[in-house]
């Protein structure tokens, strides 16, 4: 079985969960390697909506084992609530199939409080974070003072760590107008969580390598998207982890030579939540139509997503950053009836000179003016199409043009919210 990395090729919310769910049907391992409960994967199974924030999407496939890798920052309360909800809906959440790395870092109450207080204080300059404490938790991790799952399981040591952290972070919280947190209240919240989480926590590197040795196949499930990557995204309007495919290795303990394929997921148009540049944004009635047709509201925060045309120039950059072997284009059905469609094929800068690369950094990108190519639209409902040939010719021409512009084959197409609403063009995606 191949080992496949699945990443978002835009700004997140591309529908990765659905593709992972499809690929996981083959009974493999699914590993989350970065991010935390800033992610929200909405899956529709037998007509029922399931939203996952931390648990890998493979959990819905019976034969699949799921791992939360070391690169994730996890909020133990959120994780345990998700476990309980899944268990209550009849899904086996036993430690044999759901494993949490002891090396993963933990989001603690001060991380959430700092994230929200800083965003409030930033006013117009805010990033538009999800407020889940992601950035502050990664800050503590790289500053080498973080609390890992393994620490959560050792109450004696944990108290000292919490005391140290609060001595540092309470100053900032109080300066931002938030009440100081006490060691006792934090311990009262996290001790029972650690006690419960212990059942699922264990080192995972060897476990994954044994699975590799048996050829069982691992799916690495990315969260957020390429242009939210802390190094390669529209900095500083990014998340705090490496969302590109390379992050799968560092965030799980599996080396790059084990990876066989990298699938980039992109919507057939573009969306972004939170602040930051978005060259092809449609800030008009058409953008609103796209938002309603695609139900573009955040799975985690409920915020309306910003919408715009597909940016093939950016996707080509994403193909380089991730080493994409395949693209999956989702929500193609949403474009039905929209009239002529535009695809961004390049940018000119403020002086009208064409640029040959997507600029790194938010300020430079914000100054770009997109160059569009117009393609004929289609009116047919695609939601019942299950084979490539059933798609209207204009729709096929759109996909083929995107494929040529990006330089990566489109292996799968999403034509509706259900897990069955997928057209496979490559054997890897065939059910
Ligand atoms: P944070 O990850 O909560 O720190 O937020 C940083 C930026 O990433 C904000 O613009 C968020 O809206 C965005 N973001 C974080 N997670 C997701 C996601 O799962 N989908 C889309 N955007 C996200």
Tab-separated table of C-alpha atoms and ligand atoms in Angstrom:
chain	number	residue	atom	x	y	z
A	1	UNK	CA	0.000	0.000	0.000
A	2	UNK	CA	1.397	3.430	-0.859
A	3	UNK	CA	2.155	5.986	1.833
A	4	UNK	CA	0.361	9.177	0.872
A	5	UNK	CA	0.480	12.722	2.208
A	6	UNK	CA	-2.738	14.716	1.755
A	7	UNK	CA	-2.436	18.493	2.092
A	8	UNK	CA	-4.531	21.550	1.397
A	9	UNK	CA	-3.199	23.416	-1.637
A	10	UNK	CA	-4.893	26.752	-0.826
A	11	UNK	CA	-5.850	28.394	2.511
A	12	UNK	CA	-7.516	25.424	4.156
A	13	UNK	CA	-11.106	24.137	4.039
A	14	UNK	CA	-10.475	22.459	0.685
A	15	UNK	CA	-12.307	19.285	1.661
A	16	UNK	CA	-9.288	17.216	2.713
A	17	UNK	CA	-11.349	15.182	5.153
A	18	UNK	CA	-13.507	13.793	2.397
A	19	UNK	CA	-10.530	12.702	0.300
A	20	UNK	CA	-8.781	11.179	3.322
A	21	UNK	CA	-11.995	9.358	4.175
A	22	UNK	CA	-12.076	7.963	0.623
A	23	UNK	CA	-8.403	6.930	0.589
A	24	UNK	CA	-8.729	5.410	4.075
A	25	UNK	CA	-11.338	3.002	2.756
A	26	UNK	CA	-8.408	0.797	1.870
A	27	UNK	CA	-7.910	0.054	5.571
A	28	UNK	CA	-4.693	1.855	6.325
A	29	UNK	CA	-3.283	4.101	9.022
A	30	UNK	CA	-4.192	7.769	9.153
A	31	UNK	CA	-1.865	10.189	10.926
A	32	UNK	CA	-2.457	13.844	11.781
A	33	UNK	CA	0.923	15.600	11.826
A	34	UNK	CA	0.366	19.306	12.545
A	35	UNK	CA	-2.141	21.893	13.668
A	36	UNK	CA	-4.755	21.348	16.325
A	37	UNK	CA	-8.425	22.046	16.826
A	38	UNK	CA	-8.136	25.111	14.595
A	39	UNK	CA	-8.980	22.546	11.907
A	40	UNK	CA	-12.498	21.400	11.242
A	41	UNK	CA	-13.262	18.594	8.836
A	42	UNK	CA	-16.893	18.235	7.916
A	43	UNK	CA	-17.841	14.815	6.640
A	44	UNK	CA	-21.253	13.670	5.517
A	45	UNK	CA	-21.785	9.996	6.237
A	46	UNK	CA	-25.115	8.363	5.387
A	47	UNK	CA	-26.655	11.827	5.273
A	48	UNK	CA	-25.432	12.760	8.775
A	49	UNK	CA	-22.925	15.576	9.288
A	50	UNK	CA	-19.837	14.757	11.389
A	51	UNK	CA	-17.365	17.538	12.278
A	52	UNK	CA	-13.905	16.425	13.381
A	53	UNK	CA	-11.354	18.850	14.802
A	54	UNK	CA	-8.525	16.638	16.033
A	55	UNK	CA	-9.387	13.016	15.352
A	56	UNK	CA	-8.141	11.949	11.895
A	57	UNK	CA	-10.865	11.536	9.290
A	58	UNK	CA	-9.959	7.841	8.888
A	59	UNK	CA	-11.735	7.052	12.164
A	60	UNK	CA	-14.981	6.535	10.248
A	61	UNK	CA	-13.443	3.639	8.311
A	62	UNK	CA	-13.714	0.515	10.395
A	63	UNK	CA	-10.413	-1.086	9.401
A	64	UNK	CA	-8.417	2.069	9.900
A	65	UNK	CA	-6.076	2.955	12.779
A	66	UNK	CA	-5.610	6.611	13.650
A	67	UNK	CA	-2.672	8.456	15.168
A	68	UNK	CA	-2.277	11.982	16.476
A	69	UNK	CA	1.400	12.631	15.801
A	70	UNK	CA	4.015	14.612	17.671
A	71	UNK	CA	3.605	17.644	15.405
A	72	UNK	CA	0.044	18.302	16.578
A	73	UNK	CA	-0.849	20.646	19.450
A	74	UNK	CA	-3.797	19.109	21.207
A	75	UNK	CA	-6.351	20.521	23.568
A	76	UNK	CA	-7.081	17.543	25.836
A	77	UNK	CA	-10.604	18.669	26.757
A	78	UNK	CA	-11.574	19.082	23.115
A	79	UNK	CA	-9.984	15.777	22.161
A	80	UNK	CA	-11.753	13.815	24.897
A	81	UNK	CA	-15.110	15.414	24.033
A	82	UNK	CA	-14.559	14.397	20.425
A	83	UNK	CA	-13.703	10.837	21.532
A	84	UNK	CA	-16.901	10.724	23.628
A	85	UNK	CA	-19.087	12.048	20.803
A	86	UNK	CA	-17.669	9.551	18.301
A	87	UNK	CA	-18.019	6.715	20.801
A	88	UNK	CA	-21.631	7.727	21.434
A	89	UNK	CA	-22.347	7.503	17.708
A	90	UNK	CA	-21.146	3.919	17.697
A	91	UNK	CA	-17.570	4.365	16.498
A	92	UNK	CA	-14.887	2.187	18.102
A	93	UNK	CA	-12.527	4.561	19.920
A	94	UNK	CA	-10.474	1.911	21.698
A	95	UNK	CA	-6.721	2.549	22.188
A	96	UNK	CA	-6.048	-0.192	19.612
A	97	UNK	CA	-7.290	2.061	16.837
A	98	UNK	CA	-6.874	5.573	18.254
A	99	UNK	CA	-3.384	6.457	19.432
A	100	UNK	CA	-2.046	9.779	20.737
A	101	UNK	CA	1.686	10.476	20.644
A	102	UNK	CA	3.239	11.108	24.060
A	103	UNK	CA	5.433	13.675	22.266
A	104	UNK	CA	2.547	15.883	21.069
A	105	UNK	CA	2.329	19.258	22.798
A	106	UNK	CA	-0.677	20.235	24.848
A	107	UNK	CA	-2.808	23.383	24.541
A	108	UNK	CA	-3.403	24.679	28.060
A	109	UNK	CA	-5.795	27.303	29.437
A	110	UNK	CA	-3.254	30.149	29.183
A	111	UNK	CA	-2.692	29.404	25.487
A	112	UNK	CA	-6.378	29.880	24.710
A	113	UNK	CA	-6.594	32.983	26.893
A	114	UNK	CA	-3.482	34.550	25.332
A	115	UNK	CA	-4.647	33.821	21.778
A	116	UNK	CA	-7.982	35.562	22.346
A	117	UNK	CA	-6.655	38.445	24.441
A	118	UNK	CA	-3.949	39.237	21.884
A	119	UNK	CA	-6.391	39.198	18.991
A	120	UNK	CA	-8.760	41.510	20.860
A	121	UNK	CA	-5.931	43.891	21.663
A	122	UNK	CA	-4.647	43.862	18.074
A	123	UNK	CA	-7.840	45.497	16.750
A	124	UNK	CA	-7.585	46.049	13.006
A	125	UNK	CA	-4.124	44.431	12.960
A	126	UNK	CA	-5.418	41.039	14.062
A	127	UNK	CA	-4.592	37.801	12.234
A	128	UNK	CA	-8.120	36.466	12.591
A	129	UNK	CA	-6.995	33.314	14.414
A	130	UNK	CA	-9.452	30.652	15.447
A	131	UNK	CA	-8.829	31.581	19.095
A	132	UNK	CA	-8.026	28.004	20.045
A	133	UNK	CA	-4.571	28.719	21.496
A	134	UNK	CA	-2.657	27.247	18.558
A	135	UNK	CA	-0.032	29.997	18.151
A	136	UNK	CA	0.793	30.360	21.871
A	137	UNK	CA	1.111	26.553	22.253
A	138	UNK	CA	3.579	26.333	19.353
A	139	UNK	CA	5.465	29.320	20.813
A	140	UNK	CA	5.992	27.437	24.075
A	141	UNK	CA	7.022	24.343	22.098
A	142	UNK	CA	9.804	26.068	20.160
A	143	UNK	CA	10.843	28.035	23.257
A	144	UNK	CA	11.454	24.602	24.834
A	145	UNK	CA	9.117	25.143	27.742
A	146	UNK	CA	6.013	23.380	26.397
A	147	UNK	CA	3.988	20.698	28.133
A	148	UNK	CA	3.774	17.424	26.238
A	149	UNK	CA	1.229	14.645	26.562
A	150	UNK	CA	3.873	12.655	28.483
A	151	UNK	CA	4.092	15.510	31.037
A	152	UNK	CA	0.342	15.562	31.451
A	153	UNK	CA	0.573	11.980	32.681
A	154	UNK	CA	3.019	12.871	35.488
A	155	UNK	CA	1.070	14.982	38.017
A	156	UNK	CA	4.117	15.548	40.267
A	157	UNK	CA	6.161	17.214	37.540
A	158	UNK	CA	3.178	18.882	35.933
A	159	UNK	CA	2.503	21.257	38.820
A	160	UNK	CA	6.025	22.706	38.586
A	161	UNK	CA	5.597	23.237	34.840
A	162	UNK	CA	2.275	24.999	35.328
A	163	UNK	CA	3.762	27.238	38.058
A	164	UNK	CA	6.621	28.201	35.765
A	165	UNK	CA	4.326	28.868	32.816
A	166	UNK	CA	1.915	31.027	34.798
A	167	UNK	CA	4.766	33.033	36.345
A	168	UNK	CA	5.665	33.944	32.778
A	169	UNK	CA	2.303	34.223	31.020
A	170	UNK	CA	0.135	35.853	33.714
A	171	UNK	CA	2.041	39.130	33.239
A	172	UNK	CA	0.911	39.338	29.639
A	173	UNK	CA	-2.636	38.192	30.394
A	174	UNK	CA	-3.064	40.880	33.043
A	175	UNK	CA	-1.507	43.533	30.788
A	176	UNK	CA	-4.110	42.606	28.149
A	177	UNK	CA	-6.947	42.984	30.652
A	178	UNK	CA	-7.511	39.274	31.328
A	179	UNK	CA	-7.690	37.900	34.870
A	180	UNK	CA	-4.580	36.052	36.032
A	181	UNK	CA	-4.942	32.251	36.069
A	182	UNK	CA	-4.149	30.362	39.278
A	183	UNK	CA	-2.119	27.172	39.469
A	184	UNK	CA	-4.928	25.467	41.378
A	185	UNK	CA	-7.628	26.244	38.831
A	186	UNK	CA	-5.429	25.097	35.951
A	187	UNK	CA	-4.450	21.897	37.759
A	188	UNK	CA	-8.091	21.202	38.636
A	189	UNK	CA	-8.946	21.432	34.949
A	190	UNK	CA	-6.075	19.480	33.424
A	191	UNK	CA	-5.290	16.721	35.950
A	192	UNK	CA	-8.469	14.727	35.298
A	193	UNK	CA	-8.014	15.228	31.558
A	194	UNK	CA	-4.476	13.833	31.724
A	195	UNK	CA	-5.717	10.904	33.767
A	196	UNK	CA	-8.313	10.022	31.109
A	197	UNK	CA	-6.028	10.670	28.130
A	198	UNK	CA	-3.381	8.243	29.459
A	199	UNK	CA	-5.352	5.327	28.033
A	200	UNK	CA	-4.644	6.448	24.453
A	201	UNK	CA	-1.143	7.923	24.899
A	202	UNK	CA	1.993	6.066	23.805
A	203	UNK	CA	5.145	6.603	21.737
A	204	UNK	CA	4.196	6.147	18.086
A	205	UNK	CA	7.385	6.228	16.013
A	206	UNK	CA	8.149	2.535	16.295
A	207	UNK	CA	4.503	1.627	15.844
A	208	UNK	CA	4.398	3.525	12.541
A	209	UNK	CA	7.663	2.021	11.349
A	210	UNK	CA	6.401	-1.476	12.093
A	211	UNK	CA	3.304	-0.659	10.037
A	212	UNK	CA	5.562	0.569	7.219
A	213	UNK	CA	7.557	-2.642	7.441
A	214	UNK	CA	4.383	-4.668	6.984
A	215	UNK	CA	3.462	-2.516	3.989
A	216	UNK	CA	0.178	-1.425	5.562
A	217	UNK	CA	0.226	2.058	4.063
A	218	UNK	CA	0.026	5.315	5.974
A	219	UNK	CA	-2.052	8.327	5.045
A	220	UNK	CA	-0.716	11.568	6.446
A	221	UNK	CA	-3.623	13.957	6.896
A	222	UNK	CA	-2.710	17.636	6.700
A	223	UNK	CA	-4.718	20.402	8.310
A	224	UNK	CA	-5.154	23.999	7.088
A	225	UNK	CA	-3.483	24.685	3.731
A	226	UNK	CA	-0.228	25.476	1.957
A	227	UNK	CA	-0.621	29.267	2.107
A	228	UNK	CA	-1.186	29.148	5.862
A	229	UNK	CA	2.234	27.481	6.314
A	230	UNK	CA	4.367	29.368	8.834
A	231	UNK	CA	7.336	29.421	6.412
A	232	UNK	CA	5.756	29.419	2.962
A	233	UNK	CA	2.390	31.060	3.545
A	234	UNK	CA	1.259	34.677	3.462
A	235	UNK	CA	3.291	35.541	6.557
A	236	UNK	CA	2.325	36.833	9.108
A	237	UNK	CA	-1.265	35.866	8.205
A	238	UNK	CA	-0.538	32.190	8.686
A	239	UNK	CA	-0.982	29.457	11.243
A	240	UNK	CA	1.954	28.429	13.444
A	241	UNK	CA	2.890	25.076	11.920
A	242	UNK	CA	4.295	23.664	8.680
A	243	UNK	CA	1.261	22.731	6.666
A	244	UNK	CA	3.250	21.725	3.559
A	245	UNK	CA	3.867	18.040	2.814
A	246	UNK	CA	7.360	18.167	4.335
A	247	UNK	CA	5.699	18.736	7.706
A	248	UNK	CA	4.308	15.192	7.576
A	249	UNK	CA	7.770	13.766	8.220
A	250	UNK	CA	8.785	16.009	11.112
A	251	UNK	CA	5.321	15.790	12.622
A	252	UNK	CA	5.151	12.004	12.688
A	253	UNK	CA	8.671	10.603	12.818
A	254	UNK	CA	8.582	9.019	9.354
A	255	UNK	CA	11.378	9.916	6.921
A	256	UNK	CA	10.778	11.406	3.445
A	257	UNK	CA	11.947	8.267	1.629
A	258	UNK	CA	8.821	6.470	2.877
A	259	UNK	CA	6.460	8.834	1.060
A	260	UNK	CA	5.110	7.528	-2.270
A	261	UNK	CA	2.589	10.202	-3.275
A	262	UNK	CA	1.521	13.702	-2.299
A	263	UNK	CA	-2.059	14.735	-2.994
A	264	UNK	CA	-2.967	18.421	-2.968
A	265	UNK	CA	-6.605	19.235	-2.392
A	266	UNK	CA	-8.001	22.409	-3.931
A	267	UNK	CA	-11.496	23.721	-4.283
A	268	UNK	CA	-12.614	24.443	-7.847
A	269	UNK	CA	-12.632	28.086	-6.672
A	270	UNK	CA	-10.883	29.690	-3.683
A	271	UNK	CA	-11.749	30.613	-0.098
A	272	UNK	CA	-9.934	32.071	2.866
A	273	UNK	CA	-10.948	32.636	6.521
A	274	UNK	CA	-9.338	35.306	8.637
A	275	UNK	CA	-7.206	38.244	7.552
A	276	UNK	CA	-4.453	38.365	4.918
A	277	UNK	CA	-4.041	38.855	1.175
A	278	UNK	CA	-6.285	37.015	-1.280
A	279	UNK	CA	-5.557	38.279	-4.811
A	280	UNK	CA	-8.555	36.654	-6.531
A	281	UNK	CA	-11.111	37.585	-3.854
A	282	UNK	CA	-14.638	38.433	-5.063
A	283	UNK	CA	-15.825	41.107	-2.731
A	284	UNK	CA	-19.177	41.454	-4.518
A	285	UNK	CA	-22.524	39.809	-5.241
A	286	UNK	CA	-20.860	36.989	-7.159
A	287	UNK	CA	-18.637	36.287	-4.143
A	288	UNK	CA	-21.755	36.137	-1.967
A	289	UNK	CA	-23.411	33.761	-4.434
A	290	UNK	CA	-20.378	31.507	-4.262
A	291	UNK	CA	-20.461	31.668	-0.439
A	292	UNK	CA	-24.113	30.614	-0.339
A	293	UNK	CA	-23.832	27.991	-3.080
A	294	UNK	CA	-20.746	26.448	-1.457
A	295	UNK	CA	-22.019	26.948	2.112
A	296	UNK	CA	-18.745	28.681	2.887
A	297	UNK	CA	-18.963	29.101	6.634
A	298	UNK	CA	-16.172	27.861	8.930
A	299	UNK	CA	-16.569	24.368	10.404
A	300	UNK	CA	-14.687	25.465	13.537
A	301	UNK	CA	-15.721	29.075	14.130
A	302	UNK	CA	-18.788	29.454	11.889
A	303	UNK	CA	-17.227	32.578	10.340
A	304	UNK	CA	-18.255	33.382	6.751
A	305	UNK	CA	-15.379	32.506	4.443
A	306	UNK	CA	-14.036	34.984	1.902
A	307	UNK	CA	-14.562	33.643	-1.624
A	308	UNK	CA	-12.909	34.152	-5.008
A	309	UNK	CA	-11.792	32.682	-8.319
A	310	UNK	CA	-9.439	29.740	-8.577
A	311	UNK	CA	-5.817	30.907	-8.533
A	312	UNK	CA	-3.928	28.472	-10.781
A	313	UNK	CA	-0.756	30.563	-10.499
A	314	UNK	CA	-0.779	30.010	-6.750
A	315	UNK	CA	-1.641	26.336	-7.162
A	316	UNK	CA	1.389	25.920	-9.385
A	317	UNK	CA	3.471	27.346	-6.537
A	318	UNK	CA	1.745	24.969	-4.107
A	319	UNK	CA	2.666	22.078	-6.423
A	320	UNK	CA	6.341	23.030	-6.032
A	321	UNK	CA	6.202	23.598	-2.278
A	322	UNK	CA	4.568	20.209	-1.651
A	323	UNK	CA	5.995	18.120	-4.479
A	324	UNK	CA	2.436	17.292	-5.533
A	325	UNK	CA	1.963	14.109	-7.525
A	326	UNK	CA	-1.832	14.517	-7.770
A	327	UNK	CA	-4.447	17.191	-7.396
A	328	UNK	CA	-7.997	16.602	-6.199
A	329	UNK	CA	-10.455	19.350	-7.151
A	330	UNK	CA	-13.402	19.566	-4.781
A	331	UNK	CA	-16.784	21.330	-4.922
A	332	UNK	CA	-16.871	21.471	-8.702
A	333	UNK	CA	-20.680	21.291	-8.454
A	334	UNK	CA	-20.748	24.705	-6.759
A	335	UNK	CA	-19.661	26.389	-10.010
A	336	UNK	CA	-22.775	25.201	-11.911
A	337	UNK	CA	-24.903	28.108	-13.110
A	338	UNK	CA	-22.379	30.783	-12.158
A	339	UNK	CA	-21.895	31.967	-15.753
A	340	UNK	CA	-18.466	32.433	-17.365
A	341	UNK	CA	-15.657	31.387	-15.022
A	342	UNK	CA	-12.329	33.054	-14.415
A	343	UNK	CA	-9.042	31.416	-13.515
A	344	UNK	CA	-5.995	33.387	-12.413
A	345	UNK	CA	-2.999	32.517	-14.605
A	346	UNK	CA	-0.447	35.042	-13.309
A	347	UNK	CA	0.035	38.416	-11.618
A	348	UNK	CA	1.297	41.847	-12.519
A	349	UNK	CA	2.834	44.054	-9.853
A	350	UNK	CA	1.731	47.580	-8.946
A	351	UNK	CA	3.727	48.982	-11.897
A	352	UNK	CA	2.119	46.580	-14.356
A	353	UNK	CA	5.161	44.337	-14.772
A	354	UNK	CA	4.435	40.632	-14.840
A	355	UNK	CA	5.902	38.524	-12.034
A	356	UNK	CA	7.267	35.027	-12.472
A	357	UNK	CA	6.742	33.728	-8.943
A	358	UNK	CA	4.127	34.042	-6.209
A	359	UNK	CA	5.748	36.536	-3.834
A	360	UNK	CA	6.545	35.364	-0.329
A	361	UNK	CA	5.021	37.526	2.380
A	362	UNK	CA	1.697	39.220	2.782
A	363	UNK	CA	2.596	42.772	1.824
A	364	UNK	CA	4.094	41.834	-1.527
A	365	UNK	CA	1.224	39.500	-2.361
A	366	UNK	CA	-1.374	42.125	-1.430
A	367	UNK	CA	0.115	44.427	-4.087
A	368	UNK	CA	-0.397	41.885	-6.886
A	369	UNK	CA	-3.064	42.266	-9.554
A	370	UNK	CA	-4.302	38.954	-10.979
A	371	UNK	CA	-4.343	38.197	-14.698
A	372	UNK	CA	-7.425	36.151	-15.589
A	373	UNK	CA	-8.340	33.762	-18.318
A	374	UNK	CA	-12.084	33.431	-18.922
A	375	UNK	CA	-13.575	29.991	-19.521
A	376	UNK	CA	-17.148	29.049	-20.429
A	377	UNK	CA	-19.299	27.988	-17.488
A	378	UNK	CA	-22.003	25.298	-17.389
A	379	UNK	CA	-25.498	25.084	-15.938
A	380	UNK	CA	-25.942	21.338	-15.473
A	381	UNK	CA	-26.221	19.854	-11.982
A	382	UNK	CA	-23.110	17.718	-11.446
A	383	UNK	CA	-24.089	16.112	-8.172
A	384	UNK	CA	-25.167	12.821	-9.743
A	385	UNK	CA	-22.209	12.478	-12.110
A	386	UNK	CA	-19.947	9.595	-11.152
A	387	UNK	CA	-17.725	9.266	-14.217
A	388	UNK	CA	-15.615	11.819	-16.090
A	389	UNK	CA	-17.552	11.319	-19.325
A	390	UNK	CA	-20.817	12.306	-17.615
A	391	UNK	CA	-19.564	15.821	-16.919
A	392	UNK	CA	-20.612	18.622	-19.299
A	393	UNK	CA	-17.918	19.405	-21.907
A	394	UNK	CA	-17.358	22.938	-20.483
A	395	UNK	CA	-16.724	21.436	-17.056
A	396	UNK	CA	-14.224	18.943	-18.440
A	397	UNK	CA	-12.514	21.768	-20.330
A	398	UNK	CA	-12.256	23.769	-17.077
A	399	UNK	CA	-10.609	20.861	-15.247
A	400	UNK	CA	-8.265	20.102	-18.147
A	401	UNK	CA	-7.207	23.752	-18.322
A	402	UNK	CA	-6.506	23.883	-14.571
A	403	UNK	CA	-4.503	20.695	-14.877
A	404	UNK	CA	-2.374	22.212	-17.648
A	405	UNK	CA	-1.855	25.484	-15.771
A	406	UNK	CA	-0.827	23.770	-12.538
A	407	UNK	CA	1.178	21.027	-14.204
A	408	UNK	CA	-0.214	18.254	-11.984
A	409	UNK	CA	-2.824	15.637	-12.965
A	410	UNK	CA	-6.254	15.979	-11.386
A	411	UNK	CA	-6.883	12.489	-9.986
A	412	UNK	CA	-10.238	13.092	-8.327
A	413	UNK	CA	-13.150	15.512	-8.558
A	414	UNK	CA	-15.663	16.327	-5.830
A	415	UNK	CA	-19.192	16.925	-7.108
A	416	UNK	CA	-21.234	17.020	-3.886
A	417	UNK	CA	-20.965	16.836	-0.109
A	418	UNK	CA	-21.542	13.080	0.333
A	419	UNK	CA	-18.622	10.657	0.483
A	420	UNK	CA	-19.923	8.957	-2.681
A	421	UNK	CA	-19.988	12.214	-4.700
A	422	UNK	CA	-16.501	11.779	-6.133
A	423	UNK	CA	-15.279	11.086	-9.650
A	424	UNK	CA	-12.021	9.128	-9.712
A	425	UNK	CA	-9.768	9.745	-12.694
A	426	UNK	CA	-6.836	7.846	-11.205
A	427	UNK	CA	-6.867	4.316	-9.795
A	428	UNK	CA	-5.568	5.596	-6.468
A	429	UNK	CA	-8.904	7.314	-5.823
A	430	UNK	CA	-11.133	4.503	-7.065
A	431	UNK	CA	-13.398	3.111	-4.340
B	1	LIG	P1	-4.723	29.911	14.053
B	1	LIG	O1	-4.287	28.679	13.361
B	1	LIG	O2	-5.948	29.740	14.909
B	1	LIG	O3	-3.595	30.578	14.793
B	1	LIG	O4	-5.177	30.981	12.920
B	1	LIG	C1	-4.249	31.530	12.008
B	1	LIG	C2	-4.881	31.692	10.635
B	1	LIG	O5	-5.130	30.418	10.077
B	1	LIG	C3	-6.230	32.407	10.635
B	1	LIG	O6	-6.345	33.150	9.429
B	1	LIG	C4	-7.234	31.268	10.615
B	1	LIG	O7	-8.477	31.653	10.055
B	1	LIG	C5	-6.504	30.291	9.720
B	1	LIG	N1	-6.902	28.897	9.965
B	1	LIG	C6	-6.527	28.111	10.981
B	1	LIG	N2	-7.060	26.886	10.852
B	1	LIG	C7	-7.774	26.892	9.724
B	1	LIG	C8	-8.523	25.890	9.025
B	1	LIG	O8	-8.638	24.731	9.431
B	1	LIG	N3	-9.112	26.299	7.880
B	1	LIG	C9	-8.975	27.551	7.371
B	1	LIG	N4	-8.280	28.500	7.980
B	1	LIG	C10	-7.675	28.181	9.143
